[in-house]
Tab-separated table of C-alpha atoms in Angstrom:
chain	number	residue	atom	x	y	z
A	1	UNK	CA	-9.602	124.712	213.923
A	2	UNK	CA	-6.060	126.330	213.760
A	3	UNK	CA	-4.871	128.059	210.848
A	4	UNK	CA	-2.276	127.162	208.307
A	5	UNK	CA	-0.094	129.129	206.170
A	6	UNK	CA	2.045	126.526	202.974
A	7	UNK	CA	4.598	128.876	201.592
A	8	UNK	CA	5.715	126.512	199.130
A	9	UNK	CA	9.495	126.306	197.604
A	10	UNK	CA	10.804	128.096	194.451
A	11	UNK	CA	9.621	127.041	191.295
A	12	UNK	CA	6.399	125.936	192.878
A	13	UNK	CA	3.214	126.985	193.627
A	14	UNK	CA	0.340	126.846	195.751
A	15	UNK	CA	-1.808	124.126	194.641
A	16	UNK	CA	0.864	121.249	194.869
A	17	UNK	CA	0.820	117.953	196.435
A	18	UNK	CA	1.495	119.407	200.121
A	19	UNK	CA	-0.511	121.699	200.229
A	20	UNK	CA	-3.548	119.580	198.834
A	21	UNK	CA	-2.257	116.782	201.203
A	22	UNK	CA	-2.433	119.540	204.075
A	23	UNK	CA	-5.880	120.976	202.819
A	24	UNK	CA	-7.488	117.609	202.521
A	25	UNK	CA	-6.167	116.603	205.908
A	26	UNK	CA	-7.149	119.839	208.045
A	27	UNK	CA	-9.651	120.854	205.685
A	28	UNK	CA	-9.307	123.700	202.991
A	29	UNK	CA	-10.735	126.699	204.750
A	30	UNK	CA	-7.748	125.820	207.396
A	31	UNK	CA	-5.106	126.150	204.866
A	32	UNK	CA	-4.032	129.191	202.948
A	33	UNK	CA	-1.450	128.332	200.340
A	34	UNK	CA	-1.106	131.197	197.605
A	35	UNK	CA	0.919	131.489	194.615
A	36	UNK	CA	3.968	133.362	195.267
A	37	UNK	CA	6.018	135.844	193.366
A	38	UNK	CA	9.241	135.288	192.244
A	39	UNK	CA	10.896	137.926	194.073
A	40	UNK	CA	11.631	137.087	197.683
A	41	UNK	CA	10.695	140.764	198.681
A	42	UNK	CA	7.415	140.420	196.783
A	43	UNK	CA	7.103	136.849	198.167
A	44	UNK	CA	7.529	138.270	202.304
A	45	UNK	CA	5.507	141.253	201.558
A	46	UNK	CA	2.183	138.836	200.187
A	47	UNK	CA	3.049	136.334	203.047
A	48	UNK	CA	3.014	139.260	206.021
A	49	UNK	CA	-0.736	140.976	204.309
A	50	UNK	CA	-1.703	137.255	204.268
A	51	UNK	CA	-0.254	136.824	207.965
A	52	UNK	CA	-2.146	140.047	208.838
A	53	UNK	CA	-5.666	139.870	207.150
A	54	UNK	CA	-5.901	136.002	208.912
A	55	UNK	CA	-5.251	134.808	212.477
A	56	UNK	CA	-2.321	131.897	211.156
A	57	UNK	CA	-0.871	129.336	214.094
A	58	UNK	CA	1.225	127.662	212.313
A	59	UNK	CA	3.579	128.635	209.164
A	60	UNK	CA	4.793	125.160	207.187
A	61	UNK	CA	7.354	125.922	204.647
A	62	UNK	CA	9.058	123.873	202.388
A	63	UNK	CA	13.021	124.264	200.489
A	64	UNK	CA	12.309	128.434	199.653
A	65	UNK	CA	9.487	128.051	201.733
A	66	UNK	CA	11.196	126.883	204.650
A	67	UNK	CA	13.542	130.315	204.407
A	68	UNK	CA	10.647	132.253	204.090
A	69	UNK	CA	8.791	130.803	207.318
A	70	UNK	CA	12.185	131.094	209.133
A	71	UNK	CA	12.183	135.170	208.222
A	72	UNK	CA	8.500	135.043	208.993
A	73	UNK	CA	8.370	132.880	212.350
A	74	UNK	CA	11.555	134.919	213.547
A	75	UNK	CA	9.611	138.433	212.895
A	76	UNK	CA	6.363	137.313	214.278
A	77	UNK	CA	7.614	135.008	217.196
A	78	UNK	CA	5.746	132.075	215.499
A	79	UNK	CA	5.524	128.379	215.238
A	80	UNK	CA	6.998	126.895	211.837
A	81	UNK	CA	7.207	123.540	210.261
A	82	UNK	CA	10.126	123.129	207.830
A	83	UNK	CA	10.510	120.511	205.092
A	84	UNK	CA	14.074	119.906	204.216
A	85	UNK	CA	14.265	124.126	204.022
A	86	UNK	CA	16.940	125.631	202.013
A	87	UNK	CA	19.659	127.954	204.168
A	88	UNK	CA	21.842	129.419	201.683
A	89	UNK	CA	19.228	130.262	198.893
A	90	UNK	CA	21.543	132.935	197.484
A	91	UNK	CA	23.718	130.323	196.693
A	92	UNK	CA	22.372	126.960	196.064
A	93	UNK	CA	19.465	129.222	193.413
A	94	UNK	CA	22.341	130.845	191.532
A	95	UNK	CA	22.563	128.462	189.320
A	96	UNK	CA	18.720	129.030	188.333
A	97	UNK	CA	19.317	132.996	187.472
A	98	UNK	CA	17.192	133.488	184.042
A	99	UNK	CA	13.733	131.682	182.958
A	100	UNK	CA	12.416	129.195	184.330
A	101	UNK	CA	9.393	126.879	184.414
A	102	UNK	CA	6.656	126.263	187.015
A	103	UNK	CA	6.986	123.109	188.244
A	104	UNK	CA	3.241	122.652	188.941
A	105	UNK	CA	1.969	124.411	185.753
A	106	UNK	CA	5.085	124.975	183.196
A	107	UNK	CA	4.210	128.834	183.304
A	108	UNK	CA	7.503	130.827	182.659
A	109	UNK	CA	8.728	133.379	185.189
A	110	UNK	CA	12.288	134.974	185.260
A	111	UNK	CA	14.517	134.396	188.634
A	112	UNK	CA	17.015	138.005	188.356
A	113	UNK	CA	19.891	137.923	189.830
A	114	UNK	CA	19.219	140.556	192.090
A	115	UNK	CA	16.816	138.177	193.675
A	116	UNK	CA	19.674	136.378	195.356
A	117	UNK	CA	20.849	139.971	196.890
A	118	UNK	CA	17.851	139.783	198.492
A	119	UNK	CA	17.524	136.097	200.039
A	120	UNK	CA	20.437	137.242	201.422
A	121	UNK	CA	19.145	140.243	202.874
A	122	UNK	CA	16.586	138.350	204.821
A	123	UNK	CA	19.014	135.846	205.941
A	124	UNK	CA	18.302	135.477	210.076
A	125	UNK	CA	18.960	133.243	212.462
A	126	UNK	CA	16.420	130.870	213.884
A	127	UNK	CA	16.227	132.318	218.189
A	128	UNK	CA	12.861	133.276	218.719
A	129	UNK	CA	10.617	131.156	216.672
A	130	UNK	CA	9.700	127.412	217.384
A	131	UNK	CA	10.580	124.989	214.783
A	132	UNK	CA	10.219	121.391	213.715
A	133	UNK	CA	12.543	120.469	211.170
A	134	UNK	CA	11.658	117.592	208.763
A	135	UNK	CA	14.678	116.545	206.735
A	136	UNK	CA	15.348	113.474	204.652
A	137	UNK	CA	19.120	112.687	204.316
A	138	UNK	CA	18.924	112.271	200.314
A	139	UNK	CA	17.410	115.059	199.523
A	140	UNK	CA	19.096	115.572	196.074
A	141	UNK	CA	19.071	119.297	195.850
A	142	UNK	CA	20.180	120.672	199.545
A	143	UNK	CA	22.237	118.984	202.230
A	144	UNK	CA	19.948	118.180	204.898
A	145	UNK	CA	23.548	118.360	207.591
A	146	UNK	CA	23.338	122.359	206.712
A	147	UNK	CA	19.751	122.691	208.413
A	148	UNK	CA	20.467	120.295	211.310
A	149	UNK	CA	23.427	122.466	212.241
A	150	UNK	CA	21.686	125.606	211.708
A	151	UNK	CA	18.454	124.732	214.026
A	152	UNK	CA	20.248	122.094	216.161
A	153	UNK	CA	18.287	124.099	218.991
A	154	UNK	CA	14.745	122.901	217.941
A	155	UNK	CA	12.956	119.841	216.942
A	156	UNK	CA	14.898	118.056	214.041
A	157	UNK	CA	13.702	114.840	212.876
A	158	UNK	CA	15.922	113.375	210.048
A	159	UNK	CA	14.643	110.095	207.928
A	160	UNK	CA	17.203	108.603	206.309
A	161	UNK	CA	16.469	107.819	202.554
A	162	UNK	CA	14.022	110.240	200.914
A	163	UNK	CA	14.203	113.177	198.424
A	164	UNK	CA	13.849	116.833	198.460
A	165	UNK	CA	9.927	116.058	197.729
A	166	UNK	CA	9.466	114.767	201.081
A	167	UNK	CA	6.965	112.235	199.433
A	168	UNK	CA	5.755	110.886	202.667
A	169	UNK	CA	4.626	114.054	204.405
A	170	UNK	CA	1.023	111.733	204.905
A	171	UNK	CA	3.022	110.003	207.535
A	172	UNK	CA	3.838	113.031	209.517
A	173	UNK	CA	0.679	114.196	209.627
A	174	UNK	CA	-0.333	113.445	213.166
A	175	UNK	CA	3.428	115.142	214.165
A	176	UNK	CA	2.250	118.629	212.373
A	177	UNK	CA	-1.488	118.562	214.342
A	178	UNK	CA	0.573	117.318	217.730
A	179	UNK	CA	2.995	120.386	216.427
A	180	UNK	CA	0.113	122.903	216.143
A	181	UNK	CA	-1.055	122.214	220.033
């Protein structure tokens, strides 16, 4: 069975409801989804020893996440599934400079501001990995038009209506395994 790697989106962690939805789908010895650090250099270097230490097909990243897996799938010429993924992190996060909460367990962390120096160090374009872009058009917290543009060489499938949750990932579950062939 293929290998998954969630990198989920900031303020988030690893045991959220896609990544369950993923782990209860292709079982949870096929998906790794860990708990990631605040700092996007902290956050790529845990993602790359994971990416190292296990033999991962398929990255699926969503908002932060989806940034990270485009850094990641670019590096490593990989496959990547992106769920309404943020492009500009250095400037739609600025706003969230200082503490914040966990959304998926209220623990406190701190976002510095030199943390949005480096999203926009990693900042790459998407060539040379292959992407399937999953975008709803109300997403309330990133405009889905800026990721179209930005991988309007790959797969983009836009539903109009939604959130930036992307509730209804269920429904494109058969899409990801088709994805993963």
């Amino acid at each position: 069975m293929p290998m998954i790697l969630y990198i989920h989106g900031f303020a988030s962690c690893g045991k959220g409801n896609k990544s369950q939805l993923l782990k209860a789908h292709f079982g949870a010895q096929n998906v790794i989804a860990p708990d990631l650090p605040p700092s996007p250099i902290d956050a790529i270097a845990m993602i790359e020893e994971l990416l190292q230490s296990n033999p991962i097909d398929l990255l699926i990243g969503s908002s932060l996440g989806g940034y990270y897996a485009t850094c990641l799938a670019e590096k490593y010429r990989m496959k990547a599934i992106l769920i309404n993924p943020s492009t500009q992190p250095w400037e739609t996060l600025a706003a969230y400079t200082g503490w914040q909460k966990r959304f998926c367990d209220d623990e406190v962390f701190e976002f510095k501001p030199v943390y949005l120096e480096q999203l926009k160090m990693l900042q790459t374009a998407p060539e040379h990995g292959r992407y399937l872009l999953l975008l709803q058009s109300e997403d309330e917290v990133l405009d889905y038009t800026k990721a179209q543009s930005l991988y309007n060489t790959h797969k983009i499938i836009v539903e109009y209506g939604g959130n930036h949750r992307f509730e209804n990932l269920d429904e494109y579950l058969s899409m990801i395994e088709k994805f993963l062939k």
